[in-house]
PDB file of C-alpha atoms in Angstrom:
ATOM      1  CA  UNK L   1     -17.024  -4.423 -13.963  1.00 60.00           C
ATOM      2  CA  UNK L   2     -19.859  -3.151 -11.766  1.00 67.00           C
ATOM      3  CA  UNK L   3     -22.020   0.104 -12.081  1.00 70.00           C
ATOM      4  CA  UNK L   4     -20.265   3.034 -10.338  1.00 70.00           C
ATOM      5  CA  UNK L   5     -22.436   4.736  -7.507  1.00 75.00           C
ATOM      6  CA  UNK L   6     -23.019   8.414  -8.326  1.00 80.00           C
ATOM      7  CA  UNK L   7     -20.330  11.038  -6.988  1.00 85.00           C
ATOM      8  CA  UNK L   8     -20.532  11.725  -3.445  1.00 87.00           C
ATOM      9  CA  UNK L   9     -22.200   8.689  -2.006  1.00 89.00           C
ATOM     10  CA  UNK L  10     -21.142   7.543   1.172  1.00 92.00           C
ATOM     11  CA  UNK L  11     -18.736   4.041   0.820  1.00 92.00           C
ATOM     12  CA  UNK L  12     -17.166   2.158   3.120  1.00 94.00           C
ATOM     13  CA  UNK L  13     -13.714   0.757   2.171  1.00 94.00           C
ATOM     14  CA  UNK L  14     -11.256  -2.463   3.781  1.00 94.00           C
ATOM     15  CA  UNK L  15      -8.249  -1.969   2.962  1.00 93.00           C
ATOM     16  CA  UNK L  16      -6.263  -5.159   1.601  1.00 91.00           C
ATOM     17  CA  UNK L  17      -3.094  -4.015   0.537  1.00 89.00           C
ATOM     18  CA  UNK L  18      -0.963  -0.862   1.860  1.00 88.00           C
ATOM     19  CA  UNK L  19       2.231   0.468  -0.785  1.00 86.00           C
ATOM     20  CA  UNK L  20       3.580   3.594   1.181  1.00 83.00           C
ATOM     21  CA  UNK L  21       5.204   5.620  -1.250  1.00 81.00           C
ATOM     22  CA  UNK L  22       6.685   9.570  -0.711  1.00 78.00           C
ATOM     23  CA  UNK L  23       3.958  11.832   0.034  1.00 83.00           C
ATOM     24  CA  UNK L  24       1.300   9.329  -0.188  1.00 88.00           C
ATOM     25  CA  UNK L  25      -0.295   5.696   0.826  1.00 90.00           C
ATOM     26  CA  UNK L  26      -1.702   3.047  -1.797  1.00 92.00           C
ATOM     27  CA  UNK L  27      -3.970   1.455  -0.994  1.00 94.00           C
ATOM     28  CA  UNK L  28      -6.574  -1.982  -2.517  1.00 94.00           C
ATOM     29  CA  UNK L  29      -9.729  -1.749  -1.138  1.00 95.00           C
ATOM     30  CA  UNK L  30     -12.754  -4.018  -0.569  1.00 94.00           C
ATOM     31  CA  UNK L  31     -15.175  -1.254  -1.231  1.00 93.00           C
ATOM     32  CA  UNK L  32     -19.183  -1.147  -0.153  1.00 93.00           C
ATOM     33  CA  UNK L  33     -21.722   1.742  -1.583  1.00 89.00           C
ATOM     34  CA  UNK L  34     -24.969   1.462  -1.193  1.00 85.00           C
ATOM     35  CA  UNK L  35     -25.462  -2.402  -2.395  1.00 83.00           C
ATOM     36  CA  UNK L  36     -22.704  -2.097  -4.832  1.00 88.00           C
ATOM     37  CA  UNK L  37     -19.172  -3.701  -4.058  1.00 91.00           C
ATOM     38  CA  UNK L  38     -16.151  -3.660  -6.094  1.00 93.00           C
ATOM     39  CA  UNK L  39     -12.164  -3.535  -5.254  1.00 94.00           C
ATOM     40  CA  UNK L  40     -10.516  -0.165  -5.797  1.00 95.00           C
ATOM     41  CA  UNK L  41      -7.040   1.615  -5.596  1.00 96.00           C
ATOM     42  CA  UNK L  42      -7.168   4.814  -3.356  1.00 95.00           C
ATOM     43  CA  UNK L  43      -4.430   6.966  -2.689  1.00 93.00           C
ATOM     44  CA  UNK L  44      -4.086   8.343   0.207  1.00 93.00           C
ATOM     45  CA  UNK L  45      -2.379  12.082   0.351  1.00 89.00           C
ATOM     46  CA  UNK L  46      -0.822  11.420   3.624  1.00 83.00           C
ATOM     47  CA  UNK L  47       1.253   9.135   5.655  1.00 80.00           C
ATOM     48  CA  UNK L  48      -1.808   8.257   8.075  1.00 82.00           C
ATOM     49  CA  UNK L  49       0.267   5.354  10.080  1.00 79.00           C
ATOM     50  CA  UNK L  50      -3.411   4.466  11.545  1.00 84.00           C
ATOM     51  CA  UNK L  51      -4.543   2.879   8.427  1.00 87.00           C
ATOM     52  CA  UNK L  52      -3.478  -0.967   8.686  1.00 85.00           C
ATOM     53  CA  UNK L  53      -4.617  -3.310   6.438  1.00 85.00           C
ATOM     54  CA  UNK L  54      -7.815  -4.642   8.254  1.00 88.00           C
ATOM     55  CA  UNK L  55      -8.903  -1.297   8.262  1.00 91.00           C
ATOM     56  CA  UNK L  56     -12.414   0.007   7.770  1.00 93.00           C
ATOM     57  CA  UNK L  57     -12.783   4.017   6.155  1.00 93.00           C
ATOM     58  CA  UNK L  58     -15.853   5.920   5.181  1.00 94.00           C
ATOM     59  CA  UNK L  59     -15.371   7.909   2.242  1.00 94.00           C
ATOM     60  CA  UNK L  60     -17.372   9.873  -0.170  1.00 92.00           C
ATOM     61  CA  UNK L  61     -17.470   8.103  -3.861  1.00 90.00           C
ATOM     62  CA  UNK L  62     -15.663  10.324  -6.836  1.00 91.00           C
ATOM     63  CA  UNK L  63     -14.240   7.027  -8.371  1.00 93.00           C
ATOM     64  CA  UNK L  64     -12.846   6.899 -11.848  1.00 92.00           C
ATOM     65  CA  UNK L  65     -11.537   3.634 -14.227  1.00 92.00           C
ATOM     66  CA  UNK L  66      -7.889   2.665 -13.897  1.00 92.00           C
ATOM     67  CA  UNK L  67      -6.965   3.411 -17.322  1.00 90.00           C
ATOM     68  CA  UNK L  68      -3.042   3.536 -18.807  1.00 89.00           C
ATOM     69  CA  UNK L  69      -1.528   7.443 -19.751  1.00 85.00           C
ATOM     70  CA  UNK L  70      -1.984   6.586 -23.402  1.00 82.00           C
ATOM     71  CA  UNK L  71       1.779   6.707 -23.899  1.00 85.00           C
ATOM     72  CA  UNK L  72       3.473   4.747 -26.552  1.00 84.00           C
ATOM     73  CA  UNK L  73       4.983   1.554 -24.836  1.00 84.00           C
ATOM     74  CA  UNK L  74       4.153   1.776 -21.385  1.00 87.00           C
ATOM     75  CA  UNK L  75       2.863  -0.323 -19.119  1.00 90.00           C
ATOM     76  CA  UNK L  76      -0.064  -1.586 -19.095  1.00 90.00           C
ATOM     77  CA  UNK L  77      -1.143  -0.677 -15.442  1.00 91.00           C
ATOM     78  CA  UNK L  78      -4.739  -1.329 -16.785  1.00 91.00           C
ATOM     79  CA  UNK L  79      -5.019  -4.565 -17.606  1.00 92.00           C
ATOM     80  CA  UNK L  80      -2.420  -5.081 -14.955  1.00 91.00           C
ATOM     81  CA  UNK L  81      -5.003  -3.901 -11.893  1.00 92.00           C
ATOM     82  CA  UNK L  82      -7.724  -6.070 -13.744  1.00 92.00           C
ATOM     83  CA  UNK L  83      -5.514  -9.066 -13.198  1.00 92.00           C
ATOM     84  CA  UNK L  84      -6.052  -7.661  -9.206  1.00 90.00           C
ATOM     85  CA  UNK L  85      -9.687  -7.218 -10.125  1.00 91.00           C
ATOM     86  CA  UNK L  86      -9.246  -3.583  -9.815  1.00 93.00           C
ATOM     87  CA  UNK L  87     -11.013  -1.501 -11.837  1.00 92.00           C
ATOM     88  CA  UNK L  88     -11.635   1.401 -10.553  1.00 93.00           C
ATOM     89  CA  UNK L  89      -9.898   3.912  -8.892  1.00 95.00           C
ATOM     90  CA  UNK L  90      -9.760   7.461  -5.972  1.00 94.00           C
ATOM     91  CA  UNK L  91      -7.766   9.880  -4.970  1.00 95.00           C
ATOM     92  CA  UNK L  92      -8.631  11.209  -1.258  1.00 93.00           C
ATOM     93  CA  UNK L  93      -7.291  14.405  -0.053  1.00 90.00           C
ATOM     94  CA  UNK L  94      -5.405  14.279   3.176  1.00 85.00           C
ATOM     95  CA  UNK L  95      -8.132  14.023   6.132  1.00 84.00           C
ATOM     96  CA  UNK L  96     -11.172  13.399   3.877  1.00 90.00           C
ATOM     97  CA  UNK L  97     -11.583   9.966   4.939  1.00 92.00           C
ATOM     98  CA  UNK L  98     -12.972   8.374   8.497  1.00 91.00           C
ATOM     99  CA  UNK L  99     -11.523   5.532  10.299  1.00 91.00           C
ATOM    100  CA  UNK L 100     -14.246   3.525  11.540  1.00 91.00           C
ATOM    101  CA  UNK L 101     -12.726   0.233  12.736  1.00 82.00           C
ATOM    102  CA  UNK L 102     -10.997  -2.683  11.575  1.00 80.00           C
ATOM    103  CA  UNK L 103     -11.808  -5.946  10.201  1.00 73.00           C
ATOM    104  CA  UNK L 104      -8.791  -8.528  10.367  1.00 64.00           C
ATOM    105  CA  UNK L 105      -8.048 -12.028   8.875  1.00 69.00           C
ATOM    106  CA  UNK L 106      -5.236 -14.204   9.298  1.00 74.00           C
ATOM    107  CA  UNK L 107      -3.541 -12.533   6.476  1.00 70.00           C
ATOM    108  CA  UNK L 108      -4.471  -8.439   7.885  1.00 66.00           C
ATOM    109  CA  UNK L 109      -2.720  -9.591  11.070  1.00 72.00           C
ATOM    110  CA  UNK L 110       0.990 -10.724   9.839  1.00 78.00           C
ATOM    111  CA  UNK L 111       0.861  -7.646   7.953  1.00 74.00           C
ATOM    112  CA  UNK L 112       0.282  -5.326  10.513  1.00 74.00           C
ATOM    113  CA  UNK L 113       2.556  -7.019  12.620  1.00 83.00           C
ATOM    114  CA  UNK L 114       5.407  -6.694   9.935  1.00 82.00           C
ATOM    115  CA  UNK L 115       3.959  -2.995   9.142  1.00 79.00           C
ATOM    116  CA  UNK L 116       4.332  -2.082  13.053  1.00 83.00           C
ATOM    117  CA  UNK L 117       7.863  -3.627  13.507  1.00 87.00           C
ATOM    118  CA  UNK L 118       8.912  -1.415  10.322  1.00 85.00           C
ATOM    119  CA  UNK L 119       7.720   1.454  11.864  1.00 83.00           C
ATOM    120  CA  UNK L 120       9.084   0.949  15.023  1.00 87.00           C
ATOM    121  CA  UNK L 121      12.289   0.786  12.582  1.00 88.00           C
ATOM    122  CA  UNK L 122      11.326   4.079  11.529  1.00 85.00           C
ATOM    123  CA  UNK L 123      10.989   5.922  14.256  1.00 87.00           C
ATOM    124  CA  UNK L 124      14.425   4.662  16.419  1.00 88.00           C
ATOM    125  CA  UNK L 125      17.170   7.282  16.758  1.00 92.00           C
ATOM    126  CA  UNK L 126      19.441   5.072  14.535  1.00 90.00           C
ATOM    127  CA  UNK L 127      20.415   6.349  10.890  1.00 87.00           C
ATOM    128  CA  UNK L 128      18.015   6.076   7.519  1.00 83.00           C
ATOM    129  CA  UNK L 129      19.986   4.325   5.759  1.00 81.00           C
ATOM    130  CA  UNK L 130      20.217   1.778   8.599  1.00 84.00           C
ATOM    131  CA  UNK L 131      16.476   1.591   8.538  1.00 84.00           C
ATOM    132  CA  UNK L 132      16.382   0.647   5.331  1.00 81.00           C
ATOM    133  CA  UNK L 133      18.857  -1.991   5.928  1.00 80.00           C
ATOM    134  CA  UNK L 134      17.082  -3.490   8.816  1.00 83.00           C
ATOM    135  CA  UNK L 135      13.548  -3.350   7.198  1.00 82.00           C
ATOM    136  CA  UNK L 136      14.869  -4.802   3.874  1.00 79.00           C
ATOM    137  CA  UNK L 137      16.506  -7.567   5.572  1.00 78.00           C
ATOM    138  CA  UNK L 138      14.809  -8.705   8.525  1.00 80.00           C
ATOM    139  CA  UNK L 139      11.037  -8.133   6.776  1.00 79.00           C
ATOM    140  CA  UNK L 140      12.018  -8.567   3.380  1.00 75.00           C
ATOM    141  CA  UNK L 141      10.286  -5.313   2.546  1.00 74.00           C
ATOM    142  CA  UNK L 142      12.822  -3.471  -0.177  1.00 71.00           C
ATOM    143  CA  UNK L 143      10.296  -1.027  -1.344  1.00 70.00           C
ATOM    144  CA  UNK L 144      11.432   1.674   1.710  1.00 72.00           C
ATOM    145  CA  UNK L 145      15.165   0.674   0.513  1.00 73.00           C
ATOM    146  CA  UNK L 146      15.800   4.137  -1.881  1.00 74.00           C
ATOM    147  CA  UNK L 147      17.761   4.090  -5.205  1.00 76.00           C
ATOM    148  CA  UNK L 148      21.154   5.206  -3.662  1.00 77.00           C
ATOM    149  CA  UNK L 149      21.455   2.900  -0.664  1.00 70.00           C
ATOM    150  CA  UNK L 150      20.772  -0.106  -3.418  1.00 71.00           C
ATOM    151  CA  UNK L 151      23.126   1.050  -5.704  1.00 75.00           C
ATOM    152  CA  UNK L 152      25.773   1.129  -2.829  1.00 73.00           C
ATOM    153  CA  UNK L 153      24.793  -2.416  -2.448  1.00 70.00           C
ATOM    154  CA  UNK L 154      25.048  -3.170  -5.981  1.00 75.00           C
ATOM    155  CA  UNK L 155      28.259  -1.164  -6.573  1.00 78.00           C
ATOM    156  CA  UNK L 156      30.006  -3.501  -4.126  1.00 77.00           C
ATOM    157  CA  UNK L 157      28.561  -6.461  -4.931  1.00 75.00           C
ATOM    158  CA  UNK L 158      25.884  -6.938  -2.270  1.00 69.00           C
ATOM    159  CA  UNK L 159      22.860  -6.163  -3.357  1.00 66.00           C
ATOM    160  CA  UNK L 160      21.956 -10.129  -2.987  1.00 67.00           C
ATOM    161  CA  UNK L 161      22.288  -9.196   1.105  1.00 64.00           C
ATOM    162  CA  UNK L 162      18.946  -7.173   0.517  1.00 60.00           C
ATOM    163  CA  UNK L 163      17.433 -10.520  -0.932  1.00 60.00           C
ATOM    164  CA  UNK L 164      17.547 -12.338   2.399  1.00 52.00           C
ATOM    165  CA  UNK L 165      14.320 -12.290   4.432  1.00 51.00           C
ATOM    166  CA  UNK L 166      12.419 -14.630   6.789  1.00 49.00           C
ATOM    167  CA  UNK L 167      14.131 -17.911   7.393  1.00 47.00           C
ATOM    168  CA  UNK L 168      17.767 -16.965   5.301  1.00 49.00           C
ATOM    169  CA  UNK L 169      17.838 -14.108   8.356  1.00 46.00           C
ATOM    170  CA  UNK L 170      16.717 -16.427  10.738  1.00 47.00           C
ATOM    171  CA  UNK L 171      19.347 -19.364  10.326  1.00 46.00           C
ATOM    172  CA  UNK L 172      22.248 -16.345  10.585  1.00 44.00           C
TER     173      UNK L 172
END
């Protein structure tokens, strides 16, 4: 772990990972204050479809520790973010962040592409749950699949159909 800078100083952040959930993004960040670094979750109160991984933010520090809900026999989101070497954590209100730039690897750039083609997905005029359908199986990205559509899959005996990605979509 790594001293915290003090609330309200300026940090730059690169995002690694993107997890869009309902109302909100989650995000792992390389993060830079001052001449402190550390990796961070941040989540994001809005769908900003700007931030790619690759992407640089400037942000003002109010970080916290990642630290369970103290209930009995949950998860143990704690120690599982260490394992990411996460340890530290910030919620940003919608439009209290910058986008500076971006800052791209090998890795940033095959997951923008796949994040653009799903949101190309998104935004044709064809149905939802045909969205799902086409992200799940031709990116292998289940996590925009939601709990109905699966459990028509599963009901029927087909929820192995959402298991095929890459080359198993490629050879049909």
């Amino acid at each position: 772990k790594v001293s915290m800078p003090e609330d309200g100083t300026l940090c730059y952040a690169r995002i690694t990972e993107i997890t869009p959930k309902e109302n909100a993004l989650f995000l792992i960040a390389d993060i830079e204050c001052d001449s402190t670094h550390f990796r961070a979750e941040l989540t994001v109160a809005t769908h900003d479809y700007r931030l790619r991984e690759g992407s640089v933010i400037a942000l003002l520090s109010h970080f916290e520790p990642v630290k369970n809900m103290g209930n009995p026999d949950e998860f143990d989101y704690a120690s599982y973010m260490a394992r990411k070497g996460v340890y530290y954590r910030q919620f940003i209100p919608k439009n209290n962040y910058l986008l500076i730039g971006e800052r791209h690897s090998f890795l940033t750039y095959s997951r923008n592409l796949r994040r653009n083609l799903s949101n190309k997905i998104l935004e044709s005029p064809i149905s939802p749950d045909a969205q799902q359908f086409l992200i799940a199986v031709l990116l292998g990205d289940k996590s925009v699949v939601d709990k109905d559509c699966f459990s028509n899959f599963t009901e029927v005996g087909l929820a192995h159909v959402l298991a095929l990605r890459g080359m198993h979509a490629a050879i049909i």
